[in-house]
mmCIF file of C-alpha atoms in Angstrom:
data_model
loop_
_atom_site.group_PDB
_atom_site.id
_atom_site.type_symbol
_atom_site.label_atom_id
_atom_site.label_comp_id
_atom_site.label_asym_id
_atom_site.label_seq_id
_atom_site.Cartn_x
_atom_site.Cartn_y
_atom_site.Cartn_z
ATOM 1 C CA MET I 1113 0.000 0.000 0.000
ATOM 2 C CA THR I 1114 2.920 2.329 0.674
ATOM 3 C CA GLU I 1115 4.203 1.830 -2.886
ATOM 4 C CA ILE I 1116 0.758 2.439 -4.354
ATOM 5 C CA ALA I 1117 0.321 5.539 -2.197
ATOM 6 C CA ARG I 1118 3.660 6.897 -3.354
ATOM 7 C CA ALA I 1119 2.913 6.203 -7.026
ATOM 8 C CA SER I 1120 -0.583 7.679 -6.865
ATOM 9 C CA GLY I 1121 0.158 10.643 -4.625
ATOM 10 C CA CYS I 1122 -2.520 9.529 -2.154
ATOM 11 C CA SER I 1123 -2.397 8.502 1.479
ATOM 12 C CA THR I 1124 -2.259 4.851 2.502
ATOM 13 C CA ALA I 1125 -5.660 5.321 4.134
ATOM 14 C CA THR I 1126 -7.110 6.368 0.776
ATOM 15 C CA VAL I 1127 -5.436 3.404 -0.914
ATOM 16 C CA ASP I 1128 -6.986 1.121 1.698
ATOM 17 C CA ARG I 1129 -10.450 2.588 1.069
ATOM 18 C CA VAL I 1130 -10.126 2.122 -2.700
ATOM 19 C CA LEU I 1131 -8.782 -1.434 -2.567
ATOM 20 C CA ASN I 1132 -11.492 -2.498 -0.147
ATOM 21 C CA GLU I 1133 -14.183 -0.662 -2.141
ATOM 22 C CA ARG I 1134 -15.239 1.588 0.727
ATOM 23 C CA SER I 1135 -17.238 4.740 0.145
ATOM 24 C CA GLY I 1136 -16.060 8.326 0.457
ATOM 25 C CA VAL I 1137 -13.499 8.344 -2.374
ATOM 26 C CA ARG I 1138 -13.849 10.615 -5.391
ATOM 27 C CA ASP I 1139 -13.836 8.933 -8.803
ATOM 28 C CA VAL I 1140 -10.725 10.794 -9.921
ATOM 29 C CA THR I 1141 -8.857 9.688 -6.796
ATOM 30 C CA ARG I 1142 -10.043 6.104 -7.190
ATOM 31 C CA LYS I 1143 -8.756 6.089 -10.766
ATOM 32 C CA ARG I 1144 -5.335 7.389 -9.677
ATOM 33 C CA VAL I 1145 -5.007 4.605 -7.127
ATOM 34 C CA LEU I 1146 -6.135 1.861 -9.512
ATOM 35 C CA ASP I 1147 -3.886 3.145 -12.300
ATOM 36 C CA ALA I 1148 -0.947 3.130 -9.894
ATOM 37 C CA LEU I 1149 -1.793 -0.417 -8.814
ATOM 38 C CA SER I 1150 -1.959 -1.623 -12.408
ATOM 39 C CA SER I 1151 1.286 0.144 -13.316
ATOM 40 C CA LEU I 1152 3.201 -1.274 -10.337
ATOM 41 C CA THR I 1153 1.895 -4.777 -10.957
ATOM 42 C CA ILE I 1154 2.944 -4.758 -14.593
ATOM 43 C CA GLU I 1155 6.284 -3.139 -13.804
ATOM 44 C CA SER I 1156 7.111 -5.801 -11.234
ATOM 45 C CA SER I 1157 6.479 -8.558 -13.754
ATOM 46 C CA THR I 1158 8.157 -7.060 -16.830
ATOM 47 C CA ASP I 1159 11.180 -9.359 -16.752
ATOM 48 C CA ALA I 1160 9.119 -12.453 -16.053
ATOM 49 C CA ALA I 1161 6.651 -11.606 -18.779
ATOM 50 C CA SER I 1162 9.227 -10.703 -21.421
ATOM 51 C CA CYS I 1163 8.594 -13.832 -23.469
ATOM 52 C CA LEU I 1164 4.840 -14.072 -23.091
ATOM 53 C CA LYS I 1165 2.750 -14.581 -26.217
ATOM 54 C CA ILE I 1166 -0.930 -13.948 -25.570
ATOM 55 C CA ALA I 1167 -3.778 -14.190 -28.068
ATOM 56 C CA PHE I 1168 -7.094 -12.357 -27.755
ATOM 57 C CA LEU I 1169 -10.022 -13.973 -29.560
ATOM 58 C CA SER I 1170 -13.430 -12.284 -29.535
ATOM 59 C CA ASP I 1171 -16.880 -13.342 -30.713
ATOM 60 C CA SER I 1172 -18.978 -10.182 -30.567
ATOM 61 C CA GLY I 1173 -20.453 -7.293 -32.531
ATOM 62 C CA ALA I 1174 -18.357 -4.996 -34.696
ATOM 63 C CA ALA I 1175 -18.283 -2.075 -32.237
ATOM 64 C CA PHE I 1176 -17.167 -4.166 -29.251
ATOM 65 C CA ASN I 1177 -14.585 -6.049 -31.329
ATOM 66 C CA GLN I 1178 -13.145 -2.735 -32.480
ATOM 67 C CA SER I 1179 -12.980 -1.382 -28.913
ATOM 68 C CA LEU I 1180 -11.215 -4.521 -27.725
ATOM 69 C CA ARG I 1181 -8.784 -4.415 -30.640
ATOM 70 C CA GLU I 1182 -7.902 -0.796 -29.855
ATOM 71 C CA GLY I 1183 -7.397 -1.656 -26.186
ATOM 72 C CA VAL I 1184 -5.091 -4.578 -27.012
ATOM 73 C CA ASN I 1185 -3.099 -2.453 -29.463
ATOM 74 C CA ALA I 1186 -2.705 0.305 -26.868
ATOM 75 C CA TYR I 1187 -1.530 -2.207 -24.277
ATOM 76 C CA GLN I 1188 0.955 -3.679 -26.762
ATOM 77 C CA ALA I 1189 2.352 -0.214 -27.444
ATOM 78 C CA ALA I 1190 2.763 0.443 -23.706
ATOM 79 C CA TYR I 1191 4.416 -2.931 -22.999
ATOM 80 C CA PRO I 1192 6.406 -3.993 -26.078
ATOM 81 C CA ASN I 1193 8.005 -6.823 -24.076
ATOM 82 C CA LEU I 1194 4.756 -8.740 -24.565
ATOM 83 C CA GLU I 1195 3.644 -10.299 -27.841
ATOM 84 C CA LEU I 1196 -0.093 -9.736 -28.151
ATOM 85 C CA SER I 1197 -2.301 -10.764 -31.051
ATOM 86 C CA PHE I 1198 -5.965 -10.121 -31.724
ATOM 87 C CA ASP I 1199 -8.584 -11.780 -33.869
ATOM 88 C CA SER I 1200 -12.364 -11.517 -33.895
ATOM 89 C CA VAL I 1201 -15.508 -12.947 -35.452
ATOM 90 C CA LEU I 1202 -18.792 -11.091 -35.812
ATOM 91 C CA THR I 1203 -21.770 -12.434 -33.884
ATOM 92 C CA THR I 1204 -23.678 -12.839 -37.142
ATOM 93 C CA GLU I 1205 -20.945 -15.061 -38.591
ATOM 94 C CA VAL I 1206 -20.047 -17.302 -35.654
ATOM 95 C CA LYS I 1207 -20.425 -21.044 -36.030
ATOM 96 C CA PRO I 1208 -19.583 -22.652 -32.668
ATOM 97 C CA VAL I 1209 -17.731 -25.630 -34.160
ATOM 98 C CA GLN I 1210 -15.519 -23.383 -36.260
ATOM 99 C CA PHE I 1211 -14.961 -20.978 -33.369
ATOM 100 C CA ALA I 1212 -13.952 -23.919 -31.150
ATOM 101 C CA GLN I 1213 -11.447 -24.954 -33.824
ATOM 102 C CA GLN I 1214 -10.075 -21.404 -33.809
ATOM 103 C CA ILE I 1215 -9.562 -21.632 -30.059
ATOM 104 C CA GLU I 1216 -7.598 -24.857 -30.417
ATOM 105 C CA ARG I 1217 -5.608 -23.533 -33.381
ATOM 106 C CA PHE I 1218 -4.709 -20.259 -31.665
ATOM 107 C CA SER I 1219 -3.600 -22.094 -28.536
ATOM 108 C CA GLN I 1220 -0.915 -24.017 -30.425
ATOM 109 C CA ASP I 1221 1.470 -21.076 -30.592
ATOM 110 C CA VAL I 1222 0.757 -18.947 -27.514
ATOM 111 C CA ASP I 1223 1.360 -19.034 -23.775
ATOM 112 C CA GLY I 1224 -2.141 -17.875 -22.861
ATOM 113 C CA LEU I 1225 -5.503 -17.056 -24.370
ATOM 114 C CA VAL I 1226 -8.051 -14.310 -23.584
ATOM 115 C CA LEU I 1227 -11.587 -15.062 -24.774
ATOM 116 C CA VAL I 1228 -14.850 -13.252 -25.382
ATOM 117 C CA ALA I 1229 -17.230 -16.060 -26.288
ATOM 118 C CA ARG I 1230 -20.821 -17.248 -26.059
ATOM 119 C CA GLU I 1231 -21.977 -20.164 -23.923
ATOM 120 C CA ASP I 1232 -21.800 -23.301 -26.051
ATOM 121 C CA LEU I 1233 -20.932 -26.929 -25.258
ATOM 122 C CA THR I 1234 -18.509 -27.167 -28.188
ATOM 123 C CA ILE I 1235 -16.697 -23.990 -27.148
ATOM 124 C CA ASN I 1236 -16.547 -25.142 -23.520
ATOM 125 C CA ARG I 1237 -15.021 -28.452 -24.611
ATOM 126 C CA ALA I 1238 -12.399 -26.631 -26.677
ATOM 127 C CA VAL I 1239 -11.403 -24.456 -23.708
ATOM 128 C CA ARG I 1240 -11.152 -27.511 -21.462
ATOM 129 C CA ALA I 1241 -8.896 -29.228 -24.002
ATOM 130 C CA VAL I 1242 -6.668 -26.153 -24.256
ATOM 131 C CA THR I 1243 -6.303 -25.745 -20.497
ATOM 132 C CA ALA I 1244 -5.583 -29.479 -20.142
ATOM 133 C CA ARG I 1245 -2.529 -28.939 -22.370
ATOM 134 C CA GLY I 1246 -1.281 -26.265 -19.985
ATOM 135 C CA VAL I 1247 -2.430 -23.134 -21.851
ATOM 136 C CA PRO I 1248 -4.386 -20.953 -19.395
ATOM 137 C CA VAL I 1249 -7.538 -19.216 -20.603
ATOM 138 C CA VAL I 1250 -9.135 -16.053 -19.182
ATOM 139 C CA CYS I 1251 -12.642 -14.866 -20.053
ATOM 140 C CA VAL I 1252 -13.275 -11.122 -20.374
ATOM 141 C CA THR I 1253 -16.647 -9.300 -20.219
ATOM 142 C CA THR I 1254 -18.687 -12.506 -20.506
ATOM 143 C CA ASP I 1255 -17.954 -15.730 -18.654
ATOM 144 C CA LEU I 1256 -17.659 -19.436 -19.473
ATOM 145 C CA PRO I 1257 -17.771 -20.869 -15.943
ATOM 146 C CA ASN I 1258 -18.060 -24.489 -17.088
ATOM 147 C CA SER I 1259 -15.006 -24.366 -19.331
ATOM 148 C CA ARG I 1260 -12.232 -24.588 -16.697
ATOM 149 C CA ARG I 1261 -10.999 -21.104 -17.564
ATOM 150 C CA ILE I 1262 -8.748 -19.808 -14.809
ATOM 151 C CA ALA I 1263 -10.578 -16.499 -14.280
ATOM 152 C CA TYR I 1264 -13.407 -14.232 -15.374
ATOM 153 C CA ILE I 1265 -12.570 -10.543 -15.490
ATOM 154 C CA GLY I 1266 -15.404 -8.077 -15.837
ATOM 155 C CA ASN I 1267 -18.103 -6.359 -13.871
ATOM 156 C CA ASP I 1268 -21.088 -7.899 -12.110
ATOM 157 C CA GLN I 1269 -23.415 -8.294 -15.071
ATOM 158 C CA THR I 1270 -26.442 -9.017 -12.884
ATOM 159 C CA GLY I 1271 -25.694 -5.770 -11.071
ATOM 160 C CA ALA I 1272 -25.400 -4.006 -14.422
ATOM 161 C CA GLY I 1273 -28.870 -5.221 -15.402
ATOM 162 C CA SER I 1274 -30.239 -4.200 -12.008
ATOM 163 C CA THR I 1275 -28.773 -0.729 -12.525
ATOM 164 C CA ALA I 1276 -30.494 -0.499 -15.902
ATOM 165 C CA ALA I 1277 -33.811 -1.472 -14.267
ATOM 166 C CA CYS I 1278 -33.395 1.240 -11.635
ATOM 167 C CA LEU I 1279 -32.787 3.833 -14.342
ATOM 168 C CA MET I 1280 -35.695 2.555 -16.408
ATOM 169 C CA GLY I 1281 -38.062 2.543 -13.458
ATOM 170 C CA THR I 1282 -37.343 6.170 -12.614
ATOM 171 C CA SER I 1283 -37.326 7.406 -16.224
ATOM 172 C CA ILE I 1284 -40.114 5.664 -18.095
ATOM 173 C CA SER I 1285 -43.441 7.400 -18.598
ATOM 174 C CA SER I 1286 -46.128 6.052 -16.281
ATOM 175 C CA SER I 1287 -48.623 6.116 -19.159
ATOM 176 C CA ASN I 1288 -46.767 3.401 -21.082
ATOM 177 C CA SER I 1289 -45.527 0.568 -18.887
ATOM 178 C CA ARG I 1290 -44.260 -1.800 -21.592
ATOM 179 C CA VAL I 1291 -40.527 -2.427 -21.863
ATOM 180 C CA LEU I 1292 -38.990 -4.024 -24.956
ATOM 181 C CA LEU I 1293 -35.993 -6.267 -24.253
ATOM 182 C CA VAL I 1294 -33.414 -6.638 -27.042
ATOM 183 C CA ILE I 1295 -31.072 -9.670 -27.010
ATOM 184 C CA SER I 1296 -28.698 -11.403 -29.409
ATOM 185 C CA ALA I 1297 -26.742 -14.662 -28.936
ATOM 186 C CA PRO I 1298 -26.444 -16.874 -25.816
ATOM 187 C CA TYR I 1299 -23.751 -14.877 -24.035
ATOM 188 C CA ARG I 1300 -23.770 -15.352 -20.289
ATOM 189 C CA CYS I 1301 -23.341 -11.608 -19.715
ATOM 190 C CA GLN I 1302 -26.608 -10.952 -21.543
ATOM 191 C CA GLU I 1303 -28.464 -13.623 -19.599
ATOM 192 C CA GLU I 1304 -27.202 -12.159 -16.316
ATOM 193 C CA ARG I 1305 -28.103 -8.613 -17.357
ATOM 194 C CA GLU I 1306 -31.626 -9.755 -18.181
ATOM 195 C CA LEU I 1307 -31.884 -11.600 -14.851
ATOM 196 C CA GLY I 1308 -30.899 -8.492 -12.872
ATOM 197 C CA PHE I 1309 -33.163 -6.275 -14.944
ATOM 198 C CA ARG I 1310 -36.258 -8.449 -14.507
ATOM 199 C CA ARG I 1311 -35.586 -8.988 -10.803
ATOM 200 C CA VAL I 1312 -35.477 -5.284 -9.979
ATOM 201 C CA LEU I 1313 -38.470 -4.441 -12.153
ATOM 202 C CA ARG I 1314 -40.473 -7.166 -10.466
ATOM 203 C CA SER I 1315 -39.543 -6.110 -6.941
ATOM 204 C CA GLU I 1316 -39.325 -2.324 -7.221
ATOM 205 C CA HIS I 1317 -41.281 -1.337 -10.329
ATOM 206 C CA PRO I 1318 -44.080 -3.914 -10.666
ATOM 207 C CA SER I 1319 -46.124 -1.638 -12.909
ATOM 208 C CA LEU I 1320 -43.540 -2.100 -15.664
ATOM 209 C CA THR I 1321 -43.738 -5.269 -17.733
ATOM 210 C CA VAL I 1322 -41.253 -6.867 -20.137
ATOM 211 C CA GLU I 1323 -43.498 -8.165 -22.881
ATOM 212 C CA GLU I 1324 -41.193 -9.134 -25.728
ATOM 213 C CA ARG I 1325 -37.647 -10.184 -26.528
ATOM 214 C CA VAL I 1326 -36.448 -8.903 -29.906
ATOM 215 C CA SER I 1327 -33.218 -10.225 -31.406
ATOM 216 C CA SER I 1328 -30.482 -7.865 -32.565
ATOM 217 C CA ASN I 1329 -27.786 -10.389 -33.541
ATOM 218 C CA ASP I 1330 -25.409 -7.496 -32.790
ATOM 219 C CA ASP I 1331 -26.087 -6.201 -36.297
ATOM 220 C CA PHE I 1332 -27.361 -2.760 -37.346
ATOM 221 C CA GLU I 1333 -29.714 -3.744 -40.170
ATOM 222 C CA TYR I 1334 -31.109 -6.778 -38.365
ATOM 223 C CA THR I 1335 -31.798 -4.754 -35.226
ATOM 224 C CA TYR I 1336 -33.298 -1.828 -37.124
ATOM 225 C CA ARG I 1337 -35.715 -4.077 -39.000
ATOM 226 C CA ASN I 1338 -36.792 -6.090 -35.956
ATOM 227 C CA VAL I 1339 -37.429 -3.043 -33.764
ATOM 228 C CA ARG I 1340 -39.497 -1.335 -36.459
ATOM 229 C CA ASN I 1341 -41.472 -4.555 -37.008
ATOM 230 C CA TYR I 1342 -42.160 -4.754 -33.276
ATOM 231 C CA ILE I 1343 -43.414 -1.167 -33.174
ATOM 232 C CA ARG I 1344 -45.591 -1.795 -36.227
ATOM 233 C CA ASP I 1345 -47.142 -4.925 -34.685
ATOM 234 C CA HIS I 1346 -47.424 -3.851 -31.031
ATOM 235 C CA GLY I 1347 -47.150 -0.091 -30.929
ATOM 236 C CA PRO I 1348 -44.317 1.876 -29.279
ATOM 237 C CA PRO I 1349 -42.995 0.649 -25.923
ATOM 238 C CA GLY I 1350 -42.377 2.994 -23.027
ATOM 239 C CA GLY I 1351 -38.763 1.856 -22.809
ATOM 240 C CA ILE I 1352 -36.166 -0.288 -24.576
ATOM 241 C CA TYR I 1353 -33.408 -2.154 -22.766
ATOM 242 C CA ASN I 1354 -30.714 -3.598 -25.023
ATOM 243 C CA VAL I 1355 -28.518 -6.208 -23.314
ATOM 244 C CA ALA I 1356 -26.637 -6.795 -26.579
ATOM 245 C CA GLY I 1357 -25.061 -4.857 -29.457
ATOM 246 C CA GLY I 1358 -26.909 -3.031 -32.195
ATOM 247 C CA ASN I 1359 -27.548 0.209 -30.306
ATOM 248 C CA THR I 1360 -27.324 2.232 -33.512
ATOM 249 C CA GLY I 1361 -30.022 0.123 -35.177
ATOM 250 C CA ILE I 1362 -32.401 0.726 -32.267
ATOM 251 C CA ALA I 1363 -31.715 4.463 -32.222
ATOM 252 C CA GLU I 1364 -32.288 4.756 -35.963
ATOM 253 C CA ALA I 1365 -35.546 2.791 -35.711
ATOM 254 C CA LEU I 1366 -36.803 5.134 -32.972
ATOM 255 C CA ARG I 1367 -35.766 8.177 -34.977
ATOM 256 C CA ASP I 1368 -37.538 6.984 -38.118
ATOM 257 C CA GLU I 1369 -40.674 6.191 -36.093
ATOM 258 C CA GLY I 1370 -40.574 9.679 -34.555
ATOM 259 C CA LEU I 1371 -40.205 8.215 -31.042
ATOM 260 C CA ARG I 1372 -36.819 9.436 -29.815
ATOM 261 C CA ASP I 1373 -38.358 11.708 -27.188
ATOM 262 C CA ASP I 1374 -41.044 9.232 -26.139
ATOM 263 C CA VAL I 1375 -39.093 6.023 -25.452
ATOM 264 C CA THR I 1376 -36.436 5.619 -22.745
ATOM 265 C CA PHE I 1377 -33.510 3.761 -24.372
ATOM 266 C CA ILE I 1378 -30.818 2.086 -22.244
ATOM 267 C CA GLY I 1379 -27.971 -0.036 -23.611
ATOM 268 C CA HIS I 1380 -24.460 -1.265 -22.862
ATOM 269 C CA GLU I 1381 -20.849 -0.546 -23.887
ATOM 270 C CA LEU I 1382 -19.549 3.011 -24.227
ATOM 271 C CA ASN I 1383 -17.816 3.161 -27.607
ATOM 272 C CA SER I 1384 -17.633 5.603 -30.507
ATOM 273 C CA ASN I 1385 -21.155 4.699 -31.666
ATOM 274 C CA SER I 1386 -22.921 4.856 -28.306
ATOM 275 C CA ARG I 1387 -21.059 8.046 -27.369
ATOM 276 C CA ILE I 1388 -22.471 9.779 -30.439
ATOM 277 C CA LEU I 1389 -25.941 8.435 -29.647
ATOM 278 C CA LEU I 1390 -25.754 9.834 -26.110
ATOM 279 C CA GLU I 1391 -24.539 13.216 -27.313
ATOM 280 C CA THR I 1392 -27.246 13.506 -29.986
ATOM 281 C CA GLY I 1393 -30.138 12.207 -27.885
ATOM 282 C CA GLY I 1394 -30.349 8.792 -29.541
ATOM 283 C CA MET I 1395 -29.794 7.027 -26.199
ATOM 284 C CA ASP I 1396 -30.637 8.014 -22.634
ATOM 285 C CA PHE I 1397 -28.174 5.884 -20.664
ATOM 286 C CA VAL I 1398 -25.249 3.574 -21.399
ATOM 287 C CA ILE I 1399 -24.081 1.010 -18.840
ATOM 288 C CA GLY I 1400 -20.334 0.624 -19.219
ATOM 289 C CA HIS I 1401 -17.189 -0.893 -17.766
ATOM 290 C CA ASP I 1402 -13.429 -0.343 -17.909
ATOM 291 C CA LEU I 1403 -12.255 -2.529 -20.788
ATOM 292 C CA ASP I 1404 -8.642 -1.321 -20.532
ATOM 293 C CA ARG I 1405 -8.405 -2.492 -16.914
ATOM 294 C CA GLU I 1406 -9.946 -5.819 -17.876
ATOM 295 C CA ILE I 1407 -7.256 -6.304 -20.518
ATOM 296 C CA GLY I 1408 -4.498 -5.528 -18.016
ATOM 297 C CA PHE I 1409 -5.824 -7.836 -15.326
ATOM 298 C CA SER I 1410 -6.382 -10.657 -17.823
ATOM 299 C CA ILE I 1411 -2.702 -10.535 -18.765
ATOM 300 C CA GLU I 1412 -1.692 -10.492 -15.103
ATOM 301 C CA CYS I 1413 -3.805 -13.592 -14.406
ATOM 302 C CA LEU I 1414 -2.198 -15.442 -17.296
ATOM 303 C CA ARG I 1415 1.290 -14.466 -16.151
ATOM 304 C CA ALA I 1416 0.612 -15.656 -12.596
ATOM 305 C CA SER I 1417 -0.844 -18.940 -13.799
ATOM 306 C CA LEU I 1418 2.123 -19.646 -16.044
ATOM 307 C CA LYS I 1419 4.482 -18.970 -13.129
ATOM 308 C CA LYS I 1420 2.434 -21.301 -10.885
ATOM 309 C CA GLN I 1421 1.625 -18.380 -8.592
ATOM 310 C CA ASP I 1422 -1.630 -17.492 -6.900
ATOM 311 C CA LEU I 1423 -3.811 -15.416 -9.155
ATOM 312 C CA PRO I 1424 -3.801 -11.696 -8.324
ATOM 313 C CA ASN I 1425 -6.624 -10.294 -6.245
ATOM 314 C CA ILE I 1426 -8.877 -8.911 -8.950
ATOM 315 C CA PRO I 1427 -11.150 -6.141 -7.686
ATOM 316 C CA SER I 1428 -14.745 -6.168 -8.838
ATOM 317 C CA MET I 1429 -14.986 -3.969 -11.901
ATOM 318 C CA PRO I 1430 -17.375 -1.081 -11.207
ATOM 319 C CA VAL I 1431 -20.596 -0.664 -13.154
ATOM 320 C CA ARG I 1432 -20.481 2.731 -14.848
ATOM 321 C CA ILE I 1433 -23.438 4.877 -15.873
ATOM 322 C CA PHE I 1434 -22.946 7.248 -18.800
ATOM 323 C CA THR I 1435 -25.211 10.053 -19.979
ATOM 324 C CA LYS I 1436 -24.677 12.829 -22.502
ATOM 325 C CA TYR I 1437 -23.064 14.839 -19.695
ATOM 326 C CA ASN I 1438 -20.220 12.425 -18.808
ATOM 327 C CA CYS I 1439 -19.521 10.352 -21.914
ATOM 328 C CA PHE I 1440 -16.437 12.245 -23.071
#
């Protein structure tokens, strides 16, 4: 704690409050402490990690894949002693058997693997086979708990969905109590978000009802068409909660239906697309997380596993709420 305090310019008492997630710490101070922690951890392992080859493989929508790629590239630039690679597949194009083969193929020439993947028996089997050969696997953003991965790094997705429900319950017009839920593929993070969302609506906002589940497939055109079809068949909902990708498709559908000011729209992942939507009124809230920190901690977990050390104490990633006033 003394080293972290020195690096961050904070007191050890403040460091203690941040690391133990106590209240009373400003966000800017919390960030200084966590950045110092990450920097010191990486610095202490530079020599040991000098030969590490780590592959990132992501099955997601285009916007998330791009954000992850940028984060990996930035990390590579900051720590050139590592050899990081990145590859991705769009949600609309994923075939589980082929993706499982990619996992096994990528694992042949790396020390560790970082995955963003949907829940699937074939994919789980591939991860188990890879870890059995001694290649550790970490899951980021969405988990595969039955795959024998060594760690999941991300925020509490059930808590993220609960947060969305709280925002929806206090924002939606009382005259229209229907909420449209937008989903895509069987990612555990989406299932957990939906669980938290429904739980809080049921307990705290029972007048609101989730009547439909529309698929986005993390694709703009697909989402746009399905949301407009829903509105045509059922009328406008009071709110839309998107647990998946495709935020732009939803926003464009609402704009073309003349409903931007009438429907509360909440989604996930702050990226270039959702930032523009917040700034222009296309979205009301975005639930986010710190992808850069997740990348750093995933590499630290792999390094520790390869050295037969205890995994680092990973703090719970905070759920972040973004509006047009703080999305810069």
